[in-house]
Short mmCIF file of C-alpha atoms and ligand atoms in Angstrom, two decimals:
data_model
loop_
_atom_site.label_atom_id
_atom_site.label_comp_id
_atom_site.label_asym_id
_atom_site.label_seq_id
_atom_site.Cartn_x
_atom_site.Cartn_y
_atom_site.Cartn_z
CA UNK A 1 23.55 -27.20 14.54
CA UNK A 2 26.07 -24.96 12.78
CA UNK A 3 27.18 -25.30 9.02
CA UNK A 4 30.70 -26.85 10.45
CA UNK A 5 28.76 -29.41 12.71
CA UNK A 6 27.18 -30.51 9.59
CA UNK A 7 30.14 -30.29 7.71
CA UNK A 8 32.29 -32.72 10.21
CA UNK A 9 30.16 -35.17 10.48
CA UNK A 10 29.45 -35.84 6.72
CA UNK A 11 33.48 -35.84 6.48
CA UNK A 12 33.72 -38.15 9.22
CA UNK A 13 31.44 -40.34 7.48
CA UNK A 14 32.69 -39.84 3.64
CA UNK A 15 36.37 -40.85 5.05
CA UNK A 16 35.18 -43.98 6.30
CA UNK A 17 32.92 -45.26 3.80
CA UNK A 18 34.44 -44.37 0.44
CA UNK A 19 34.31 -45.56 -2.22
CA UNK A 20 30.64 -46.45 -1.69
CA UNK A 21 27.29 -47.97 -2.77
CA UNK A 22 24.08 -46.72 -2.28
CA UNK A 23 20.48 -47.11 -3.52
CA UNK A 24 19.97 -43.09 -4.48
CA UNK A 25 23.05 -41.04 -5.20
CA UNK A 26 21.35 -37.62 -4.80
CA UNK A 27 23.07 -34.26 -6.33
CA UNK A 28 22.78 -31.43 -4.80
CA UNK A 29 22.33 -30.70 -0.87
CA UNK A 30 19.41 -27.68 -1.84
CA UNK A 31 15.70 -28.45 -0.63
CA UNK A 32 14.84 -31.06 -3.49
CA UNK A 33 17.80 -33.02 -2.57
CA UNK A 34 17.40 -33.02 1.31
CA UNK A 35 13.77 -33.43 1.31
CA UNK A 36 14.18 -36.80 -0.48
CA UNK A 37 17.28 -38.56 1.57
CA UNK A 38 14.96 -37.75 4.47
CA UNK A 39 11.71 -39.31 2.82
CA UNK A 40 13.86 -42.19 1.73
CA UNK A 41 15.37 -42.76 4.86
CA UNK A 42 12.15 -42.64 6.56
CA UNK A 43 10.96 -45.62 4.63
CA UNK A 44 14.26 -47.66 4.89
CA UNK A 45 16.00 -46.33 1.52
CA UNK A 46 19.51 -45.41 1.39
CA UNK A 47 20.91 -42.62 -0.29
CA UNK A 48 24.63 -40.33 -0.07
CA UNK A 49 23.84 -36.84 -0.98
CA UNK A 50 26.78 -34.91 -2.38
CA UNK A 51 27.09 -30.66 -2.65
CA UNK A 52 28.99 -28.33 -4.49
CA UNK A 53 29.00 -26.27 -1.94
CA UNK A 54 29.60 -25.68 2.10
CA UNK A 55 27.04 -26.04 4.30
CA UNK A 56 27.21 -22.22 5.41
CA UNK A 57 26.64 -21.02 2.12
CA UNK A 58 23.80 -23.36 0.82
CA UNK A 59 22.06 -21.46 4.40
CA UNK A 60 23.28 -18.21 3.09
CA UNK A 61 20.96 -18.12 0.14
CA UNK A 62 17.40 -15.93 0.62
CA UNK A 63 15.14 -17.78 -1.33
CA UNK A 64 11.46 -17.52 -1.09
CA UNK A 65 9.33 -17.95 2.07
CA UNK A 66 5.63 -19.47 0.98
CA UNK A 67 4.47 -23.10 1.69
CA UNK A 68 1.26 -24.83 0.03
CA UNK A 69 -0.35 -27.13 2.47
CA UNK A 70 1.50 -29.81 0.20
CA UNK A 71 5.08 -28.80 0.73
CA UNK A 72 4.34 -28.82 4.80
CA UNK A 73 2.61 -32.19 4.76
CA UNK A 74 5.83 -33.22 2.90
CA UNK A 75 7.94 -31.85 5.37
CA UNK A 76 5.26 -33.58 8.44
CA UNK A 77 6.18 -37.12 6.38
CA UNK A 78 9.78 -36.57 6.60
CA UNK A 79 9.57 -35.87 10.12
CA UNK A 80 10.75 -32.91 9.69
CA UNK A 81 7.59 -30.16 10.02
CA UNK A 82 7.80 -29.30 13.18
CA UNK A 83 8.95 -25.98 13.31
CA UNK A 84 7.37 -24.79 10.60
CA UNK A 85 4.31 -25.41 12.44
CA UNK A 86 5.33 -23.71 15.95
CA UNK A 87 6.94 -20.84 14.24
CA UNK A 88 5.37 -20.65 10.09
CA UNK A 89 2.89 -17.86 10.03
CA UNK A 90 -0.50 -18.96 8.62
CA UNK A 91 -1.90 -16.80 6.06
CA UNK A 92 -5.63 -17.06 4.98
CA UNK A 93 -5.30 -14.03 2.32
CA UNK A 94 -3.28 -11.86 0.18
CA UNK A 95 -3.79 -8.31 -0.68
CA UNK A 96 -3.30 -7.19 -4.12
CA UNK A 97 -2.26 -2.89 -4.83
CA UNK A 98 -3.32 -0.98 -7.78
CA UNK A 99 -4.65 1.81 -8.80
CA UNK A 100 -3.23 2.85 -5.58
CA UNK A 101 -5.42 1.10 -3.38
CA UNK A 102 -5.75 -2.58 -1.74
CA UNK A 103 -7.93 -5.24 -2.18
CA UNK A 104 -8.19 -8.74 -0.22
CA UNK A 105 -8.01 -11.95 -1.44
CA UNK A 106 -9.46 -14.41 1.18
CA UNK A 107 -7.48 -17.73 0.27
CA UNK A 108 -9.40 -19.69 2.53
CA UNK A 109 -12.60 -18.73 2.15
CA UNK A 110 -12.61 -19.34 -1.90
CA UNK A 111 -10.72 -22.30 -1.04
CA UNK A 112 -12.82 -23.92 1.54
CA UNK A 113 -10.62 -23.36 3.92
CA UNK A 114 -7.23 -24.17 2.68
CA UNK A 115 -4.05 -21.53 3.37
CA UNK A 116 -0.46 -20.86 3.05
CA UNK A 117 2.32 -20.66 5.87
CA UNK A 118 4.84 -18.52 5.41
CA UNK A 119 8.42 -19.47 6.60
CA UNK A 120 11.24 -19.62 4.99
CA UNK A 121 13.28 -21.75 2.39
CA UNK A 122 16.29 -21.27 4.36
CA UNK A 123 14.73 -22.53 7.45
CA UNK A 124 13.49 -25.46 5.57
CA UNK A 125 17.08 -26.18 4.66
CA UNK A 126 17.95 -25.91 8.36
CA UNK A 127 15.54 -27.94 9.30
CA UNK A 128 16.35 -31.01 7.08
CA UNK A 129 19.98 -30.57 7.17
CA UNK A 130 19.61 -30.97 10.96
CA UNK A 131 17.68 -33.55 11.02
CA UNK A 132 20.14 -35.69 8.13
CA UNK A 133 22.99 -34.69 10.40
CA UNK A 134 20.95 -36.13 13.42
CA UNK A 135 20.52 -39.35 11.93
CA UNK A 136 23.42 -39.77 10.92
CA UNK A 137 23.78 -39.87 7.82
CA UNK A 138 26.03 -39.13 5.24
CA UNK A 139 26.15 -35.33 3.30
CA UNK A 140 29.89 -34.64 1.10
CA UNK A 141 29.82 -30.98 1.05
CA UNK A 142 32.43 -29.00 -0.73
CA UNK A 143 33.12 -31.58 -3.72
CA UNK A 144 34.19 -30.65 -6.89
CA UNK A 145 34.34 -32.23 -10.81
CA UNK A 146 31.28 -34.26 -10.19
CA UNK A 147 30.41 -36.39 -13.21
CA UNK A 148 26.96 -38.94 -13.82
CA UNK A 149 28.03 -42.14 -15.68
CA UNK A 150 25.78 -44.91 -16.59
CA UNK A 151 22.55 -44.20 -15.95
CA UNK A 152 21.41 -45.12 -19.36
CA UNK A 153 21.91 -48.70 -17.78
CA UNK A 154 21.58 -50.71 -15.13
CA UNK A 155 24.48 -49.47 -12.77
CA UNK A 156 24.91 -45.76 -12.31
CA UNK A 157 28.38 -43.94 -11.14
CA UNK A 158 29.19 -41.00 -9.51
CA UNK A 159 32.10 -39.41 -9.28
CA UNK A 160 33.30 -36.55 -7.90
CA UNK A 161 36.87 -35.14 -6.09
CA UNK A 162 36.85 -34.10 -2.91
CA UNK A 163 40.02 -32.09 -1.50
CA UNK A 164 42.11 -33.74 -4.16
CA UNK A 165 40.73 -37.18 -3.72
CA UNK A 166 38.89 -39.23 -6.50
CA UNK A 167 35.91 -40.41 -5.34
CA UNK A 168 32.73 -42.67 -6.82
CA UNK A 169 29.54 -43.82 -5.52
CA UNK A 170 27.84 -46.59 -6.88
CA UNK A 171 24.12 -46.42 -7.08
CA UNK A 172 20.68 -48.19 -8.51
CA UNK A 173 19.74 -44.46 -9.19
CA UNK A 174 20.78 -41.22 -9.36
CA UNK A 175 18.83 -38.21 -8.19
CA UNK A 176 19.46 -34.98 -9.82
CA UNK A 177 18.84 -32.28 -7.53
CA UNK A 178 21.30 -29.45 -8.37
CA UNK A 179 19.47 -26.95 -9.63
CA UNK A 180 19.21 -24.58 -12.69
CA UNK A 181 23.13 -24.91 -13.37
CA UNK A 182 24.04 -28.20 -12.43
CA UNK A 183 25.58 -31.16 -13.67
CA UNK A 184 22.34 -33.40 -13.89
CA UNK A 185 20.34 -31.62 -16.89
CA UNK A 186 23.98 -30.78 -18.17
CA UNK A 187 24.55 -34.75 -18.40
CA UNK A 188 21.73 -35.57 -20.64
CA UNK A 189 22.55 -35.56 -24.70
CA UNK A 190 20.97 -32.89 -26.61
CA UNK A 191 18.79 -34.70 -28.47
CA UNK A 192 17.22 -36.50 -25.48
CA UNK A 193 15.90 -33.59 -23.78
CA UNK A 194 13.52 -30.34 -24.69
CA UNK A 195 13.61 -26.58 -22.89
CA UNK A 196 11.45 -24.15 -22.85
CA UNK A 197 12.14 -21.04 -21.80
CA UNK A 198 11.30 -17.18 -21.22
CA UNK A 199 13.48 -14.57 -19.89
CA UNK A 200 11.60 -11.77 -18.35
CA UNK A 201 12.95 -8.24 -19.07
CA UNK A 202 13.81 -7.01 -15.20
CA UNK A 203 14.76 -8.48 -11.88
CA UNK A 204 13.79 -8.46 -8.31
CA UNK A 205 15.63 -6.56 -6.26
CA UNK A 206 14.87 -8.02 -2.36
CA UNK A 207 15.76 -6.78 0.98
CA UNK A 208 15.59 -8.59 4.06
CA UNK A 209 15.51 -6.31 7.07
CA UNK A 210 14.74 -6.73 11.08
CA UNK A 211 11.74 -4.80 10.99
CA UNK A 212 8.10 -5.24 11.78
CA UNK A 213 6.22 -6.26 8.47
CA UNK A 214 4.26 -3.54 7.18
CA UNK A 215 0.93 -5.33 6.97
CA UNK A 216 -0.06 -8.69 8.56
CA UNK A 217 -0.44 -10.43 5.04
CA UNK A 218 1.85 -9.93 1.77
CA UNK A 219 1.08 -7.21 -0.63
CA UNK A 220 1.49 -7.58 -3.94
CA UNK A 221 1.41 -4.27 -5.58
CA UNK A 222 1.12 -3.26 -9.67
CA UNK A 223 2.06 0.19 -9.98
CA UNK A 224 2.99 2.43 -12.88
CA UNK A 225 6.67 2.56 -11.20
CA UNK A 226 7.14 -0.99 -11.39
CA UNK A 227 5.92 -4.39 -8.95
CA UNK A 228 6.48 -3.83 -5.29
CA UNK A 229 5.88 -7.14 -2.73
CA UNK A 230 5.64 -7.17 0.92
CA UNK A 231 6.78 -10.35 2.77
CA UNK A 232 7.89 -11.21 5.98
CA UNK A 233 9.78 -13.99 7.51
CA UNK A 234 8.79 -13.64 10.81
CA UNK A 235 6.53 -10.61 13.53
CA UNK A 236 10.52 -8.89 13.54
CA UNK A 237 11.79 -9.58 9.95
CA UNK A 238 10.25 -8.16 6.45
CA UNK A 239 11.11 -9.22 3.16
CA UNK A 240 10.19 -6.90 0.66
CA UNK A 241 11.00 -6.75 -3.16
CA UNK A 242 11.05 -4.11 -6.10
CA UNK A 243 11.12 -4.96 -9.77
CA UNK A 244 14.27 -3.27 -11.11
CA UNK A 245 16.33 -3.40 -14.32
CA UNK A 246 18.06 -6.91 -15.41
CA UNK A 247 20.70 -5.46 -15.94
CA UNK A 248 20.97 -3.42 -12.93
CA UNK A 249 23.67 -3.42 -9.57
CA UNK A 250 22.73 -3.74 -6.58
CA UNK A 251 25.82 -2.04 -5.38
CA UNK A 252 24.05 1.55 -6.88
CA UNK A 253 20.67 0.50 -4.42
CA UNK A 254 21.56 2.42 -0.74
CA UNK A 255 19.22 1.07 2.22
CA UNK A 256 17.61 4.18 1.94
CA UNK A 257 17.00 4.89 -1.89
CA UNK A 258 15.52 1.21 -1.66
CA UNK A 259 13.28 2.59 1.24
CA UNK A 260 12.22 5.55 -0.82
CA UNK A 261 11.02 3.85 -3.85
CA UNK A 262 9.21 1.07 -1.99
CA UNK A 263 7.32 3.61 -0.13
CA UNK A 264 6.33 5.65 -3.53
CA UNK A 265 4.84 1.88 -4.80
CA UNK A 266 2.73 1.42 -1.88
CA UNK A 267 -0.96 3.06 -1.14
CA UNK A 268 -0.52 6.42 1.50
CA UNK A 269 -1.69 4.42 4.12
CA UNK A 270 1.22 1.45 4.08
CA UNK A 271 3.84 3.91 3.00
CA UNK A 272 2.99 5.64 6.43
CA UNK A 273 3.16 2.74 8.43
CA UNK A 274 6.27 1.28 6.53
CA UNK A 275 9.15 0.57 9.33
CA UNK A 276 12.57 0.94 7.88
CA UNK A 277 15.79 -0.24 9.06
CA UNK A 278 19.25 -1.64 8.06
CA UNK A 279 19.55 -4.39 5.66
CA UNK A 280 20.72 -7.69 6.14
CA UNK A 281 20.88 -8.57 3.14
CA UNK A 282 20.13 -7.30 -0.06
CA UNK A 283 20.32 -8.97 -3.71
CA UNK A 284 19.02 -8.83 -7.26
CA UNK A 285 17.45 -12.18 -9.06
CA UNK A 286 16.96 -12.33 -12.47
CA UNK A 287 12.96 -13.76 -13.26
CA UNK A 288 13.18 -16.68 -15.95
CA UNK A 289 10.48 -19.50 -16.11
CA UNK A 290 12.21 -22.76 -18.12
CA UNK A 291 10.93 -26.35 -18.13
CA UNK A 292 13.16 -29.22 -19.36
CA UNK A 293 11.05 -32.35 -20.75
CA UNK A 294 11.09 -34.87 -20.43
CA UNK A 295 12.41 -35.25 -16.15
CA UNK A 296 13.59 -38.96 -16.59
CA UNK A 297 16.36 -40.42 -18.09
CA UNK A 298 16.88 -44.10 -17.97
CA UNK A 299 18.01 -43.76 -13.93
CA UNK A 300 18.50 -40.49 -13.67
CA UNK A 301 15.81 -38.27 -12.57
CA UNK A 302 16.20 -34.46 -12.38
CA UNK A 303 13.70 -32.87 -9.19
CA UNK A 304 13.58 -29.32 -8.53
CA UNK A 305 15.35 -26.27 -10.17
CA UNK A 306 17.19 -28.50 -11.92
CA UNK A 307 14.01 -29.63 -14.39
CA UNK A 308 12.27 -26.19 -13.94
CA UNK A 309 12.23 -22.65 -13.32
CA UNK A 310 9.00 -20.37 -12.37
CA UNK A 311 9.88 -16.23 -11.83
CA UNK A 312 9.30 -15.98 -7.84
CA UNK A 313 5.51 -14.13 -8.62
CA UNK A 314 3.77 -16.55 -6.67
CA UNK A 315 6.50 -18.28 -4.87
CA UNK A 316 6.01 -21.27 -6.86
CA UNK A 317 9.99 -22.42 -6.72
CA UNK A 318 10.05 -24.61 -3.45
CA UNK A 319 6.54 -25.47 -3.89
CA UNK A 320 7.29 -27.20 -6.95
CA UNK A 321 10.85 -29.10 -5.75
CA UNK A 322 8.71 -30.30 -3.09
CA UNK A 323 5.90 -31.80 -5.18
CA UNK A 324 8.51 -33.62 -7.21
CA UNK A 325 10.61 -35.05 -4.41
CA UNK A 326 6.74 -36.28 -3.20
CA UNK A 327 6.15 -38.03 -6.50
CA UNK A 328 10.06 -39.77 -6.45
CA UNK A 329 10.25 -40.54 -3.49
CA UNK A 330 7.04 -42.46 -3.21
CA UNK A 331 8.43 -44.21 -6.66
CA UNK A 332 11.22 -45.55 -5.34
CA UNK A 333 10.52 -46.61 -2.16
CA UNK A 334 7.47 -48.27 -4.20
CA UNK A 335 10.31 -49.74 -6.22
CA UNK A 336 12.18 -51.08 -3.64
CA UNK A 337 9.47 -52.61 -1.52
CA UNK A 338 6.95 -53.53 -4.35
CA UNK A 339 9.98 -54.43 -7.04
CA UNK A 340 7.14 -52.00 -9.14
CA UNK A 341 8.20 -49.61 -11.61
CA UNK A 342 4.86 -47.77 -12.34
CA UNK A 343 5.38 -44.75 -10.44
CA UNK A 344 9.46 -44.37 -11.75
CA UNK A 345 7.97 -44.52 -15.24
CA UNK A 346 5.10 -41.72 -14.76
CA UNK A 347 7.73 -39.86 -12.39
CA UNK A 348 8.07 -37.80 -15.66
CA UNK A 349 4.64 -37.54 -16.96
CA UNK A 350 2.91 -36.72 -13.27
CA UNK A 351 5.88 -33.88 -12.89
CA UNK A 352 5.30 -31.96 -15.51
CA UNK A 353 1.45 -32.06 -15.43
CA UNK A 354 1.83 -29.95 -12.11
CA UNK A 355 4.55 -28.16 -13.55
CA UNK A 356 3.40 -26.76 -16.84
CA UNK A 357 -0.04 -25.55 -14.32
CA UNK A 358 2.34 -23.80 -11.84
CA UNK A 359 4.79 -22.47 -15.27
CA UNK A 360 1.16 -20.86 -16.42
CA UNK A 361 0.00 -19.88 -12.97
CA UNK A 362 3.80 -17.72 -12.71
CA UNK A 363 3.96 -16.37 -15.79
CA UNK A 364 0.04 -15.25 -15.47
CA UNK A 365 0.94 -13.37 -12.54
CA UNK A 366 4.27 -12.16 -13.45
CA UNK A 367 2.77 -10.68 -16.59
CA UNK A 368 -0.30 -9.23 -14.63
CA UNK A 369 1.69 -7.29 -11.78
CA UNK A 370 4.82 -6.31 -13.67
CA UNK A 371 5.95 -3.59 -16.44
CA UNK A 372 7.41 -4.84 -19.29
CA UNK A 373 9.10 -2.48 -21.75
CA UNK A 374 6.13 -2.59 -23.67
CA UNK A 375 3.07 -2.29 -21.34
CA UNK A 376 3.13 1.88 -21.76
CA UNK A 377 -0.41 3.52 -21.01
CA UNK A 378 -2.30 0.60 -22.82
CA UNK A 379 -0.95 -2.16 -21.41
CA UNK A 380 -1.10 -0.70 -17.81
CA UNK A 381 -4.69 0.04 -18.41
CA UNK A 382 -5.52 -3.29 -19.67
CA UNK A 383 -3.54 -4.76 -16.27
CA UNK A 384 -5.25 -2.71 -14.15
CA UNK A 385 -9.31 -3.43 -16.19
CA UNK A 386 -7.52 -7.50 -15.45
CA UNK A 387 -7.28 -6.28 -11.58
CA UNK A 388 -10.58 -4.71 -11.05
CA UNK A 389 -12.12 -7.75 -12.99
CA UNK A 390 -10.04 -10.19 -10.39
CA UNK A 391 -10.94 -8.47 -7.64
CA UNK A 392 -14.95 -8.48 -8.21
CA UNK A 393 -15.74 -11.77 -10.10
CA UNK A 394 -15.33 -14.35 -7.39
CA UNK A 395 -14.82 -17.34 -10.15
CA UNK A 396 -11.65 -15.04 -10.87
CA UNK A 397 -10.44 -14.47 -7.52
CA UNK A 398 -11.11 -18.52 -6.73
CA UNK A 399 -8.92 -19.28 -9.90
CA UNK A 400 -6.07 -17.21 -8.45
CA UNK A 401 -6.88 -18.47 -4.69
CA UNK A 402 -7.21 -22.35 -5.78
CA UNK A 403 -3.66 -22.20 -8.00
CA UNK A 404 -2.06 -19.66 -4.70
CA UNK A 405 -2.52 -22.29 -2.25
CA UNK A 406 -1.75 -25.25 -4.10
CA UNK A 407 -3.00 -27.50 -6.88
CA UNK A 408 -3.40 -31.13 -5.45
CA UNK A 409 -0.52 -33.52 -5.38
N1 LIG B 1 27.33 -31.07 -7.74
C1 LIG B 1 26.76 -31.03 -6.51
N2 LIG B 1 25.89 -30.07 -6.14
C2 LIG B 1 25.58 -29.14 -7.03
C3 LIG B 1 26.13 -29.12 -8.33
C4 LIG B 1 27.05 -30.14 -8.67
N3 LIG B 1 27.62 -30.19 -9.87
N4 LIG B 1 25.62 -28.06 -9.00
C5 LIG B 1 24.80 -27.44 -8.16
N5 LIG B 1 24.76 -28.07 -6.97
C6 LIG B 1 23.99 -27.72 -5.77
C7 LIG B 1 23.85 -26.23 -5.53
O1 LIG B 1 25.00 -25.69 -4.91
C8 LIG B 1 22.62 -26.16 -4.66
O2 LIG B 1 22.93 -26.20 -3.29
O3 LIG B 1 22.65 -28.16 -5.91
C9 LIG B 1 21.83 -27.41 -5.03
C10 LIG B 1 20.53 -27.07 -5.73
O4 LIG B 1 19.71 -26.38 -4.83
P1 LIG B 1 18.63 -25.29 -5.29
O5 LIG B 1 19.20 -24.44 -6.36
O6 LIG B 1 18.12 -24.65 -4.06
O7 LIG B 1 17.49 -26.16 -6.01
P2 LIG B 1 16.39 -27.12 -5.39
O8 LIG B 1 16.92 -27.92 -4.25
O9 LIG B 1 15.75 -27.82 -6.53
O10 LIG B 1 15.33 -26.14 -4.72
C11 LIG B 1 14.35 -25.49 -5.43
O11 LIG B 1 15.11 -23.54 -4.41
O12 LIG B 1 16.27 -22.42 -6.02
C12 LIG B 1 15.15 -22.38 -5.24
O13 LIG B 1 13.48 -21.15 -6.34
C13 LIG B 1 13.96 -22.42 -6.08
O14 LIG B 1 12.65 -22.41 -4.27
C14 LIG B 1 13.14 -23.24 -5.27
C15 LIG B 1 13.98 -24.28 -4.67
C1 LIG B 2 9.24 -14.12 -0.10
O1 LIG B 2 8.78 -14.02 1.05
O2 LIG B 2 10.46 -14.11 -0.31
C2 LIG B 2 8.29 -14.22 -1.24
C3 LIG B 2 6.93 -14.27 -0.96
C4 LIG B 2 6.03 -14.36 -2.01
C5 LIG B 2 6.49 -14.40 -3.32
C6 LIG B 2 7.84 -14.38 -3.57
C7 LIG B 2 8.76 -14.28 -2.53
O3 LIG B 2 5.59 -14.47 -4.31
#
């Protein structure tokens, strides 16, 4: 279904039913926030789901395109995994560049068997907003002024104006899914809540382009001119990133000087096979990794980008949102069915166990494959000894394999 279809019907629905009650008023129409309404509704819990903004541009975004074995069993519970079975690509390694050369990991093999699929976050969006729509149920896309009220007792508010109109949904709780700049974390008073947070010194710049990838699995390559990663969406569609400045515009990148320094980061053999082609898109994302503690606030309780950050070394992002929305979901419908709050009050404490592994596991990488202002002959020595050491010692390849594919739910 198109953006519009999606839009119409949660219109239809909003101009019937408002003002409204609801068991979870969820913020935020990203991944975290979809995943849940659809885990709730599929165990009989109701929940509106309002977004900032339209449909079309919440499927505009690139995000990243690797799934644990977690996130799709997720997506299998909500009903929802079935094309990211037919058409995810399973990937049982990763190849890691330096020193101008590659050098397998076999994720399944130091696994036991375990892998990743690659497909897409926006396809994941797709997929759940379709399914919402086909149920359905309602999404308010396009609101503005949204405030959280209450939640520090027993009967939340939100409210929120949508083409003019004052609206406000009454709720048991309140999900806050809206990501790194969103209301939710932005409601909480100062001296409830704790960040963390590192700001890396460059950015990604990614392309997404309708050609063959250049190898069957992702290559993630350390170089003395800076990361390069190979990813692909699809057999037809590559995504493929270069670590540039922060500070940078992506404006001054032409297809082709992006082409050119991707192929001087790659070994002679991959530069030779690269296929090039016309981007589709083409964008520059700041790295940052940022935890807020604790994720629970009376009946508010933040999932997603909204609690945490991870720089995209690793593709940790989605992974994480999804292992959340597992762990809140399951509370509340445990809430509702077994009038049990153990799993709302170690929501917090179960979260951020996961997260603070996956915070380590990104910033370990990030630091290992990147060139930081001061890494200079030294430092890309050192990273490169680090390489050769991961590379041989199979209790160091295992501890990049095991945290790769997933730490356990
Ligand atoms: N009111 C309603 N919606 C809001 C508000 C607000 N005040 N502020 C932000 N939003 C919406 C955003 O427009 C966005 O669509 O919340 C949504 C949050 O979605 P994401 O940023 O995708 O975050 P999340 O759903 O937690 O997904 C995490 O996505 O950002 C990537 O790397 C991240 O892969 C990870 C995953
Ligand atoms: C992507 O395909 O966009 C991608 C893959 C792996 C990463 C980050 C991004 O580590």
């Amino acid at each position: 279904m198109s953006g519009f279809g999606v839009h119409f019907i949660a219109r239809i629905l909003c101009d019937d039913r408002f003002p409204m009650r609801t068991q979870v008023a969820i913020v935020g129409a990203g991944p975290s926030g979809l995943l849940l309404a659809q885990l709730l509704h599929r165990a009989g819990v109701d929940s509106v789901v309002i977004e900032r903004q339209s449909a079309d541009h919440v499927l505009g975004r690139i995000r990243a395109g690797v799934l644990e074995k977690v996130t799709v069993d997720l997506l299998d519970q909500a009903g929802v995994g079935q094309r990211a079975h037919a058409q995810g690509l399973v990937h049982e390694g990763i190849e890691l560049l330096f020193k101008g050369k590659r050098h397998r990991i076999d994720l399944s093999a130091l696994t036991g068997g375990s892998h990743v699929t690659v497909y897409g976050q926006t396809e994941v969006t797709r997929d759940l907003m379709e399914a919402r729509a086909a149920a359905g149920l309602p999404s308010v896309y396009g609101v503005q002024a949204v405030s959280l009220h209450g939640f520090d007792g027993a009967h939340p508010q939100v409210r929120y104006v949508l083409d003019g109109i004052a609206h406000e949904i009454e709720c048991d709780f309140i999900a806050g899914c809206d990501g790194y700049h969103g209301v939710s974390r932005a409601s909480v008073p100062a001296s409830a809540i704790r960040n963390y947070e590192r700001v890396y010194p460059f950015g990604w710049l990614g392309v997404l382009a309708e050609v063959p990838p250049v190898s069957p699995e992702l290559i993630y390559a350390n170089t003395e001119r800076g990361f390069a990663l190979c990813s692909m969406r699809s057999a037809t569609r590559s995504r493929y990133y270069l670590q540039c400045g922060a500070d940078e515009n992506v404006q001054t990148w032409s297809d082709e000087a992006f082409w050119d320094e991707l192929r001087r980061r790659l070994d002679p053999e991959a530069a030779q096979r690269l296929v090039t082609g016309p981007s589709i898109e083409k964008s520059i994302a700041p790295l940052r990794s940022f935890v807020a503690e604790p994720m629970r606030f009376g009946r508010l309780f933040l999932a997603g980008d909204a609690a945490h950050i991870v720089p995209p070394t690793g593709a940790k992002g989605l992974n994480l949102a999804a292992a959340d929305v597992g762990y809140l979901s399951r509370a509340l419908i445990e809430h509702y069915r077994e009038r049990s709050s153990a799993g709302l009050d170690a929501y917090s404490q179960r979260c951020l166990g996961r997260v603070w592994k996956a915070e380590r596991f990104s910033w370990w990488f990030t630091s290992l494959m990147h060139r930081f202002p001061d890494t200079g002959a030294f430092g890309l020595k050192r990273q490169e000894a680090e390489l050769d050491y991961l590379v041989q010692s199979r209790a160091a390849s295992a501890a990049l394999a095991e945290n790769y594919v997933g730490l356990p739910l």
